[in-house]
Each structure stands twice: as structure tokens, then as C-alpha cells.
mmCIF file of C-alpha atoms in Angstrom:
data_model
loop_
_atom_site.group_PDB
_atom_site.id
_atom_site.type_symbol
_atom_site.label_atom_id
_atom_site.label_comp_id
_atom_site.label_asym_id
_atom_site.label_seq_id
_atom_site.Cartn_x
_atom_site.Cartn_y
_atom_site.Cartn_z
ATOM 1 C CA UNK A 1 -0.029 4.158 11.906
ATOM 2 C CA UNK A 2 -2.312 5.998 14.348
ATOM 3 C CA UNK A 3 -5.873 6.235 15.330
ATOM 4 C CA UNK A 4 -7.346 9.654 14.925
ATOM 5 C CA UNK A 5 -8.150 11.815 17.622
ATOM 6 C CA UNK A 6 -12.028 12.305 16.828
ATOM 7 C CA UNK A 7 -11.913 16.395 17.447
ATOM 8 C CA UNK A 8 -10.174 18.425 14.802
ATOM 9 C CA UNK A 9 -11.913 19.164 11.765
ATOM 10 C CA UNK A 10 -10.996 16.739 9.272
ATOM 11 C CA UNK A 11 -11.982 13.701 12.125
ATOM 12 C CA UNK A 12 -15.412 15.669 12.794
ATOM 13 C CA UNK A 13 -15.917 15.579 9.045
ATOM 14 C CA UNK A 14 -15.356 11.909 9.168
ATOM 15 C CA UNK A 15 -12.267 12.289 7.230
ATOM 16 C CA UNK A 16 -10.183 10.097 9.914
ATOM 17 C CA UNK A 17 -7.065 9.511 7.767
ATOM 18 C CA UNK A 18 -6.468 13.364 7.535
ATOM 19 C CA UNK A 19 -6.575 13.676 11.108
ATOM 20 C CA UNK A 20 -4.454 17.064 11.750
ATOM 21 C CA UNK A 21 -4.325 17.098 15.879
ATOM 22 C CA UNK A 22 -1.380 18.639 16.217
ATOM 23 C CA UNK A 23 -0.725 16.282 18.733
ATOM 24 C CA UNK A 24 -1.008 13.343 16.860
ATOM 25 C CA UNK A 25 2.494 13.512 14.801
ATOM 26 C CA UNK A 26 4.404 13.770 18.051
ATOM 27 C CA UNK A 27 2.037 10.566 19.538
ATOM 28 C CA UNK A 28 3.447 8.366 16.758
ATOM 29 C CA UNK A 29 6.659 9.535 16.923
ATOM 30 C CA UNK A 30 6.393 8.751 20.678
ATOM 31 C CA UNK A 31 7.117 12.004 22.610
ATOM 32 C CA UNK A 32 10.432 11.969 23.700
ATOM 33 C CA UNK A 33 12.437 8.634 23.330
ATOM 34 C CA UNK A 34 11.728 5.702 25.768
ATOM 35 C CA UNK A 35 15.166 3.961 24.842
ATOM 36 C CA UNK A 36 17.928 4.534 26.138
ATOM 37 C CA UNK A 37 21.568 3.517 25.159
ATOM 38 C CA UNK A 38 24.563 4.231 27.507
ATOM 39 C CA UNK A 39 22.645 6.953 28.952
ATOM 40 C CA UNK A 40 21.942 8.270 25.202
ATOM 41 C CA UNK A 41 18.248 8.525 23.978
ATOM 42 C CA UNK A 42 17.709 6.678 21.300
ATOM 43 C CA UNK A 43 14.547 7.453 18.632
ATOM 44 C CA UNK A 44 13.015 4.716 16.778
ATOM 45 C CA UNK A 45 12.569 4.468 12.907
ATOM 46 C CA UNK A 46 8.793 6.443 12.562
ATOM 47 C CA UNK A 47 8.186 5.638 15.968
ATOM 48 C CA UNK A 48 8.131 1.843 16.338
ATOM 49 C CA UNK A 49 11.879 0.393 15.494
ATOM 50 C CA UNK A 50 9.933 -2.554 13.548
ATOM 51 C CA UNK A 51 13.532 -4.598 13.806
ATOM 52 C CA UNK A 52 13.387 -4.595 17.650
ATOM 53 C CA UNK A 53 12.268 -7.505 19.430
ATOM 54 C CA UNK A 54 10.416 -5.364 21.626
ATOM 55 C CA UNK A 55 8.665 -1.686 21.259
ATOM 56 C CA UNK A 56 7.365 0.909 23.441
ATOM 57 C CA UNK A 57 4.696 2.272 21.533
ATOM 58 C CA UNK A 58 1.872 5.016 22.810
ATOM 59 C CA UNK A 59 -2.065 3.367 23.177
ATOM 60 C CA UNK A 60 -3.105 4.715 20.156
ATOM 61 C CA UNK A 61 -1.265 3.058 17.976
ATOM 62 C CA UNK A 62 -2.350 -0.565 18.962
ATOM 63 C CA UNK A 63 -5.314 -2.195 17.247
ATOM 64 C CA UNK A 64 -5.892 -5.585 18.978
ATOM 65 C CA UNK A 65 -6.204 -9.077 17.025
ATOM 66 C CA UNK A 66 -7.056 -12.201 18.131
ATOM 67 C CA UNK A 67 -4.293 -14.392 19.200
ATOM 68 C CA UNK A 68 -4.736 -17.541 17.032
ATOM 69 C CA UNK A 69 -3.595 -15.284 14.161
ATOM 70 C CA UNK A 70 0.191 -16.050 12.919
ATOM 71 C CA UNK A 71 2.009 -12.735 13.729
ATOM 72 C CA UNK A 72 4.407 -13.203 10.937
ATOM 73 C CA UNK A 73 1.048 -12.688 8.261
ATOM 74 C CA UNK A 74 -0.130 -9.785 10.392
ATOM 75 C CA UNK A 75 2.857 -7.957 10.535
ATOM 76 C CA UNK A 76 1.855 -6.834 6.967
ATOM 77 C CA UNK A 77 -1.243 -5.386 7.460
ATOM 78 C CA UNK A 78 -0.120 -1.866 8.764
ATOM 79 C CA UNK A 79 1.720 -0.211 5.753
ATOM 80 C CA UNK A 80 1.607 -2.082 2.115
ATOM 81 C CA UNK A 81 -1.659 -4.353 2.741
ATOM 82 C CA UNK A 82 -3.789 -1.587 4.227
ATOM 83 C CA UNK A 83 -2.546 1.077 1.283
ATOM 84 C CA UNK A 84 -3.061 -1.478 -1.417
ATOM 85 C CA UNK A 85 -6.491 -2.200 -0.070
ATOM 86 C CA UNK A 86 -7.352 0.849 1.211
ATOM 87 C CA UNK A 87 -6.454 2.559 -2.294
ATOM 88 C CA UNK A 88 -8.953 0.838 -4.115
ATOM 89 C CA UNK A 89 -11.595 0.127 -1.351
ATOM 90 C CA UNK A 90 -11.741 3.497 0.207
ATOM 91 C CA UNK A 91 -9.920 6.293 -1.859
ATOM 92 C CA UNK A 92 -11.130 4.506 -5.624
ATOM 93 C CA UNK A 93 -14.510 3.733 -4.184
ATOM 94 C CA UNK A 94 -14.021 0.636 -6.975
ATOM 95 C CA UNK A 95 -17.603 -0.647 -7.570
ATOM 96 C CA UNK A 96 -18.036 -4.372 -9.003
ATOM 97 C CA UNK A 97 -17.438 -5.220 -12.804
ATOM 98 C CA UNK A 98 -14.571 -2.577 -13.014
ATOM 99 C CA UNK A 99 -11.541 -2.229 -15.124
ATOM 100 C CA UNK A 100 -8.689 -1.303 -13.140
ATOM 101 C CA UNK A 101 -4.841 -1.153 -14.331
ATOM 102 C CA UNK A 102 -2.327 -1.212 -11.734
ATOM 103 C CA UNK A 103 0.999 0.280 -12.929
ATOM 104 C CA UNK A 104 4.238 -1.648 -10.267
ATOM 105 C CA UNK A 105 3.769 -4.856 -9.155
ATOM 106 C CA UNK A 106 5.895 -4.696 -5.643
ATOM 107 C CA UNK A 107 4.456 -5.450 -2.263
ATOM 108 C CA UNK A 108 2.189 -2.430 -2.398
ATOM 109 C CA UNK A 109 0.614 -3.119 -6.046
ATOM 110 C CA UNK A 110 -0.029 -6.573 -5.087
ATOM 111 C CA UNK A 111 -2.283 -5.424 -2.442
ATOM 112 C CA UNK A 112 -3.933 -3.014 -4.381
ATOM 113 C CA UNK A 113 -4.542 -6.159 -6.637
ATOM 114 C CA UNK A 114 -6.017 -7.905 -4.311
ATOM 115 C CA UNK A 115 -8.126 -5.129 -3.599
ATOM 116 C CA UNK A 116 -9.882 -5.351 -6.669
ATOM 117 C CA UNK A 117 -10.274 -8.449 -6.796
ATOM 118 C CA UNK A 118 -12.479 -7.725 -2.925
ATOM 119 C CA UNK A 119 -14.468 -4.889 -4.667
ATOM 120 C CA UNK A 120 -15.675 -7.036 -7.847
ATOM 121 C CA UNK A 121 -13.354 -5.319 -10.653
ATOM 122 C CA UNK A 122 -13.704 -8.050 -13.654
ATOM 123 C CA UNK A 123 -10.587 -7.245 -15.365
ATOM 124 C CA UNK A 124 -7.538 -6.300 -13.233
ATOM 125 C CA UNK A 125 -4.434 -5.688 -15.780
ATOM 126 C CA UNK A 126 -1.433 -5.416 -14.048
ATOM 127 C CA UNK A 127 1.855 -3.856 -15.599
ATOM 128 C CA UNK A 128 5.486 -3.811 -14.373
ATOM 129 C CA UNK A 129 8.899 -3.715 -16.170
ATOM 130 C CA UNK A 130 9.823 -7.591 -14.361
ATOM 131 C CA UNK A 131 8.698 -10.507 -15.493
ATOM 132 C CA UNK A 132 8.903 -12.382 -12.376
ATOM 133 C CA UNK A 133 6.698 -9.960 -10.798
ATOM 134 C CA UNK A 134 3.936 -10.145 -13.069
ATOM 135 C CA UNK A 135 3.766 -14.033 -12.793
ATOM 136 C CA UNK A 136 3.000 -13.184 -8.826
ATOM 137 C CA UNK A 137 0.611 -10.888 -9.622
ATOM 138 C CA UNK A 138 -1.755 -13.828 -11.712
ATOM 139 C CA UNK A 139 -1.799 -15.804 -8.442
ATOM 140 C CA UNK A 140 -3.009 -12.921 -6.602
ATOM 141 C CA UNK A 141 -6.041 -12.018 -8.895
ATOM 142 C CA UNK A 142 -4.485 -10.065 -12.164
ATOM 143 C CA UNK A 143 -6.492 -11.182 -15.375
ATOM 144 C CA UNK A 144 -4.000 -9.727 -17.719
ATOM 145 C CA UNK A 145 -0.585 -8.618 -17.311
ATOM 146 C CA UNK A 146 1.278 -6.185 -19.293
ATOM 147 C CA UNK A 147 5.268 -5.873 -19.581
ATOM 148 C CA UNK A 148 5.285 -2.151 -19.668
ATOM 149 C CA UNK A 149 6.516 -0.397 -22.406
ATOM 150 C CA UNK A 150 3.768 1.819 -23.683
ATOM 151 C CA UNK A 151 1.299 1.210 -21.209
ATOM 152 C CA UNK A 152 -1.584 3.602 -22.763
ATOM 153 C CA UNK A 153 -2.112 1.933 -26.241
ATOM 154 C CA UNK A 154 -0.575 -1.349 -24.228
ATOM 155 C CA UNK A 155 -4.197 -1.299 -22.389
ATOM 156 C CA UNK A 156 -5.883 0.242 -24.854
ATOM 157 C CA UNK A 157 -5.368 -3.084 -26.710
ATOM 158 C CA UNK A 158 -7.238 -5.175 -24.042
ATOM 159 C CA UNK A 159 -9.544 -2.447 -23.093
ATOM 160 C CA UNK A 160 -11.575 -0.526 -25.952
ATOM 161 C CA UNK A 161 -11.129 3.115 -24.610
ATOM 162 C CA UNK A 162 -8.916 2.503 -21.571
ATOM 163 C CA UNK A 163 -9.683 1.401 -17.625
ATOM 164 C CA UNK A 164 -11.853 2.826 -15.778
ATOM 165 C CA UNK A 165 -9.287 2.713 -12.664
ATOM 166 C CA UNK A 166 -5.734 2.956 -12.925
ATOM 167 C CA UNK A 167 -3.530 2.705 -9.691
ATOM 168 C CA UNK A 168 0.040 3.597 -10.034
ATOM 169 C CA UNK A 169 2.099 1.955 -6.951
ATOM 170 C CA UNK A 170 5.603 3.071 -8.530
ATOM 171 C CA UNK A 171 5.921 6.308 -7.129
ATOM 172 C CA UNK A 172 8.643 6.708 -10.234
ATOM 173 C CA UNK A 173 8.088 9.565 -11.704
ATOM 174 C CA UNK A 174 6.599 9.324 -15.184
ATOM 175 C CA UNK A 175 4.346 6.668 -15.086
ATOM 176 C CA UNK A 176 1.774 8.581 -13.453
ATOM 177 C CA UNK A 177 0.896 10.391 -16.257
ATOM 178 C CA UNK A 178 0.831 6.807 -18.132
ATOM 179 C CA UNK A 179 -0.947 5.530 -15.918
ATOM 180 C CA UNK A 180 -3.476 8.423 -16.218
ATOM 181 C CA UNK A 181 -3.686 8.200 -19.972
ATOM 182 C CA UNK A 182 -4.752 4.953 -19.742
ATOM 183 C CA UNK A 183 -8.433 5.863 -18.185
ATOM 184 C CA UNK A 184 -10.902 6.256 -20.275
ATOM 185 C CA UNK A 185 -12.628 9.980 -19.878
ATOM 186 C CA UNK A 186 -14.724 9.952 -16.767
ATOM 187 C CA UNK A 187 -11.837 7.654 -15.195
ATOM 188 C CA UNK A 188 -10.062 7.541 -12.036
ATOM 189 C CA UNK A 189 -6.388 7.620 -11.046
ATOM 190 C CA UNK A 190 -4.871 7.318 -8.114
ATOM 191 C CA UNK A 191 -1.279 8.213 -6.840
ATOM 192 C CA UNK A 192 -0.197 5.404 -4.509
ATOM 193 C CA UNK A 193 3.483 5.020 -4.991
ATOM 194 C CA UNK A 194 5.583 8.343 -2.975
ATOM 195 C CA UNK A 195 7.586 9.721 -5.803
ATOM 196 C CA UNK A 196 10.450 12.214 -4.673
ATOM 197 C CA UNK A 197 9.277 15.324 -2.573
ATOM 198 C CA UNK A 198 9.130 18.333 -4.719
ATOM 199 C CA UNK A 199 9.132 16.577 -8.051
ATOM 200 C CA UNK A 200 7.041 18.044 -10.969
ATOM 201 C CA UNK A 201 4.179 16.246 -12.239
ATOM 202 C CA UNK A 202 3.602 17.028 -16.635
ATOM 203 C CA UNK A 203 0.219 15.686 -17.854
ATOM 204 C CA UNK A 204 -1.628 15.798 -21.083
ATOM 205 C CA UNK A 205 -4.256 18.733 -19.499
ATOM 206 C CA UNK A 206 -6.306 18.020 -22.631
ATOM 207 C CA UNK A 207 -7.290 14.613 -20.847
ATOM 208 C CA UNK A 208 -9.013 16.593 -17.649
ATOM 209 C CA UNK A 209 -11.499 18.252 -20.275
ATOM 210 C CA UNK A 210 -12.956 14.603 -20.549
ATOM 211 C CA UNK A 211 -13.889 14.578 -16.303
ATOM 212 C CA UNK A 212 -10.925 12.511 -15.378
ATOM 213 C CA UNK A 213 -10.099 12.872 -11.992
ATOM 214 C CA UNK A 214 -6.587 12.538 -10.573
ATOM 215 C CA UNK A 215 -6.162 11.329 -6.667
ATOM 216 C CA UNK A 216 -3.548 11.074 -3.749
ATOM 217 C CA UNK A 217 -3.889 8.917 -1.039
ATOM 218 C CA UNK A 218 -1.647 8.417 2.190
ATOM 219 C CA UNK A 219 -1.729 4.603 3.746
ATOM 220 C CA UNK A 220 -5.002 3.767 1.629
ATOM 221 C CA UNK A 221 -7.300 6.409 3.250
ATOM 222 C CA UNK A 222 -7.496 4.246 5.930
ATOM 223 C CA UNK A 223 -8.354 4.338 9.434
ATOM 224 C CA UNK A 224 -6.418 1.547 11.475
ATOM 225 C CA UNK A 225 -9.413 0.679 14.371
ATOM 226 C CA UNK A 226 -11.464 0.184 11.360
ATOM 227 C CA UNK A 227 -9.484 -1.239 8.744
ATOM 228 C CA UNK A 228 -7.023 -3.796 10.418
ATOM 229 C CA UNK A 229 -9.498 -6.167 11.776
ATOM 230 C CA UNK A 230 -11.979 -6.348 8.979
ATOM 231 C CA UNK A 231 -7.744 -7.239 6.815
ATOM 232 C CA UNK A 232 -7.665 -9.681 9.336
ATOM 233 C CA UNK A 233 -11.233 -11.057 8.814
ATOM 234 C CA UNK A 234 -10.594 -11.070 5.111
ATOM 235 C CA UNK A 235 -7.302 -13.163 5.970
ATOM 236 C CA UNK A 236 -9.205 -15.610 8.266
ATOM 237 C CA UNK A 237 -11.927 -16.311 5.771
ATOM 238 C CA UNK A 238 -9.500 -16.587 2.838
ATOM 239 C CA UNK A 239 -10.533 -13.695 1.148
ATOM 240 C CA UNK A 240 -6.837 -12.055 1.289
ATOM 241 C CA UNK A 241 -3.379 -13.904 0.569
ATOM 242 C CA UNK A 242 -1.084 -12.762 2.919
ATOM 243 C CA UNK A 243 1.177 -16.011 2.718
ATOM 244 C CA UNK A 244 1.767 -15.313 -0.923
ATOM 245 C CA UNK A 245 3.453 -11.888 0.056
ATOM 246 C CA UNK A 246 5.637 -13.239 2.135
ATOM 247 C CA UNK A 247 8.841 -14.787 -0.521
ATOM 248 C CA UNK A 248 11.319 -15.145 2.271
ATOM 249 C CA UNK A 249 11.927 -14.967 6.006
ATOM 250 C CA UNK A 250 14.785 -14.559 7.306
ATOM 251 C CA UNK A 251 16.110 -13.942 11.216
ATOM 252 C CA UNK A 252 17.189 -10.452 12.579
ATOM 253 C CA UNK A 253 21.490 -11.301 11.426
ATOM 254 C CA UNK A 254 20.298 -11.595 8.034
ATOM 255 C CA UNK A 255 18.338 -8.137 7.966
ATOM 256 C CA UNK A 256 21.296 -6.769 5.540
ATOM 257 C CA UNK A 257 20.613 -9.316 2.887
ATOM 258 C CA UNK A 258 17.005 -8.583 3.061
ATOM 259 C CA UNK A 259 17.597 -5.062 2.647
ATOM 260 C CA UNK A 260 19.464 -6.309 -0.196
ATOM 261 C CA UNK A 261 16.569 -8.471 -1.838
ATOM 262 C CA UNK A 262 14.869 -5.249 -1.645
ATOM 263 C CA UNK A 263 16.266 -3.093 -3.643
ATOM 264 C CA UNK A 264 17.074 -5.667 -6.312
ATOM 265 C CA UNK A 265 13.203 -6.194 -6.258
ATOM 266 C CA UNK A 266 13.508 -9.709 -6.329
ATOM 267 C CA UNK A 267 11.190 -9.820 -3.475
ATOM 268 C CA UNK A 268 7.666 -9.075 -2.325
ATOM 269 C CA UNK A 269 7.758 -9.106 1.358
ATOM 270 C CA UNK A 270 10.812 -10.332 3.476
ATOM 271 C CA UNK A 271 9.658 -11.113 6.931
ATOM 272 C CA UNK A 272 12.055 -10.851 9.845
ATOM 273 C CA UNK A 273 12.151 -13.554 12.100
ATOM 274 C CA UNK A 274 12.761 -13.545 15.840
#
């Protein structure tokens, strides 16, 4: 992530997270490559190499914390926390004594989760095809839980008419538009999960006529400088389980297996140790 730089359009606008500088993509990407191996430059996953013990990374893209805070809960903040959050805080706009429905359960959807449960939604339904996953999401603030199957008349059941949020953090394409024909008319939902570039999108256009409104977001909306340290605050005052993402750590000659965990979606967060 990357602060804005507070000039183009979209920043003047206050729209920070849509900053289009065009210096800024080459700033996180860090210019040209301050590694170096046998004489070879070497360029760092997005910019930051997150399984190095150390990173060169431009000013910009630091946000300071204080230093009693356990790095290995912090290191979660910048991608699925802050898009979780920042989906339903900032994009959503959830006000209290919502419904929201959050379609994928993974260590994105969690956060969004949690997110609700910050803004005051009353009943947060959560739905994934896992069972496992759904038990984690009732200790982080899910009222009901749904194994998915047919998720529209599945919420339908627990909420006369549909949600008035639904957050899809799958990005598999599909459940979007069940995820969107779960909201009742005059509901909102947002696009959190990346589903494959170029990939068409079919929905029920009948449903629009009824002033749904369908929404992207990138990284919750979010402007780091703002949003990390009031994460942090949440963390420090208990407001926001970050321990309860974290199912395993593990040290850097393990990093395979944690891939591994990964993609069998056994886990929510797999912290790398040092």
C-alpha cells in the first residue's frame, strides 16, 4: 500500500484510494530495484518482498506504529484487515442495526466480519462452502452462518426480504450475482473478492429496477495514514481480533507448507516467523 500524493484529481476530490499520480505505481513498485544478486537486479513481489527479513521500501509507504505493538498482529493490517474493514466501514458506509451477508469466509471475509460488527450491523450472516470456516467466523462476530448452497432463499429464510448489505469476499465468479440477489431492493453489494481479469459478470437486471446498487472496491477504499493506526487503536482497545486470524506461524523454511495450507483453505492467516 501507498499514501496518496494529495495533487491529482481524484486526491483533490478527497478520493485518496483512487489516487492516479502517475508516479505513484512506479513509487510502490520502488523505481528501479535496490537488490542486487550476483550483480543481477532483483525486483520484489509488489514492491516489498514480504518474505525478506529486511526491505527497502520508498517513504511513502511507511505508516508508523507504536513499538509496544506485537509485529506479528500488525503484519495483517495492510492487505486483508484493512479491505475487510475498509469494505464495510468506508466503501458500504454500513450504519448501525444493519443486515449484512458476507458470502467467503477466508482471511479477507473475516475482516469484513469484523467490520460489521465495528459499524453496529445486528445481524451479520456469514456463508461459505467449509464448515470449519464458518465455526471461525461465530467467534469473530457472525450471528448466523449459512453453508452455501442457495444462498438467496438461504437468507431469505433468516431475513424477510433479504440483507440490506451483502459483501462477497470470494472473488469466484458466480456468487456475486448470489450474493446480489440476496439484498433486498434499495440494497447494497459490494465486490471484494478479485475474480479473474476479463471475466463476465450475468445478473438478474430486473433486480437494478428496485435501486440496488452494485460496488467495487480496491484494499477497502482505504487510505493507509488514516486507516492503519485507528486498526491499530481498534486492536489495542480490543475492539478487533487480530490473534484469532492468525491459525499458525511458522518460520521462513516452512514458507512452502504454508503456501500449502493456503490453498487447501485450511487456514486463515499463516504468519511467517523470523
Amino acid at each position: 500500500m501507498n499514501g496518496p500524493c494529495g495533487r491529482c484529481r481524484s486526491c483533490t476530490a478527497g478520493r485518496f484510494h483512487l489516487c492516479s499520480d502517475p508516479g505513484r505505481l512506479p513509487t510502490i513498485m520502488g523505481g528501479l530495484p535496490r537488490i542486487a544478486l550476483s550483480g543481477e537486479q532483483v525486483r520484489r513481489f509488489i514492491g516489498i518482498g514480504s518474505f525478506a527479513e529486511y526491505a527497502v521500501v520508498p517513504e511513502p509507504m511507511c505508516v508508523k506504529i507504536a513499538k509496544s505493538l506485537p509485529f506479528d498482529a500488525m503484519c495483517l493490517l495492510a492487505c486483508g484487515v484493512i479491505t475487510g474493514v475498509g469494505a464495510v466501514l468506508n466503501v458500504a458506509q454500513v450504519p448501525p442495526g444493519a443486515a449484512v451477508l458476507v458470502v467467503g469466509c477466508g482471511g479477507v471475509g473475516l475482516n469484513v466480519i469484523q467490520g460489521a460488527v465495528l459499524a453496529g450491523a445486528t445481524t451479520i450472516i456469514a456463508a461459505d462452502v467449509a464448515d470449519q470456516k464458518l465455526k471461525q467466523a461465530e467467534r469473530l462476530g457472525a450471528t448466523h452462518t449459512l453453508l452455501a448452497t442457495d444462498l438467496p432463499h438461504q437468507v431469505a429464510d433468516l431475513v424477510k426480504g433479504g440483507v440490506d448489505y451483502a459483501f462477497d469476499a470470494t472473488g469466484a465468479p458466480g456468487v456475486l450475482a448470489q450474493a446480489f440477489a440476496s439484498t433486498q431492493p434499495g440494497g447494497t453489494t459490494v465486490m471484494v473478492g478479485s475474480p479473474p481479469a476479463g471475466h463476465p459478470m450475468t445478473l438478474d437486471t430486473g433486480l437494478l429496477f428496485a435501486s440496488r446498487r452494485l460496488m467495487g472496491t480496491q484494499g477497502g477504499d482505504s487510505s493507509p495514514g488514516r486507516d492503519l493506526p485507528m486498526l491499530a487503536a481498534q486492536y489495542v482497545r480490543g475492539r478487533l481480533d487480530l490473534d484469532a486470524l492468525i491459525t499458525e506461524r511458522l518460520p521462513l523454511d516452512q514458507l512452502n507448507e504454508a503456501v500449502h495450507h493456503v490453498r487447501q483453505g485450511t487456514v486463515a492467516r499463516t504468519v511467517i516467523t523470523f
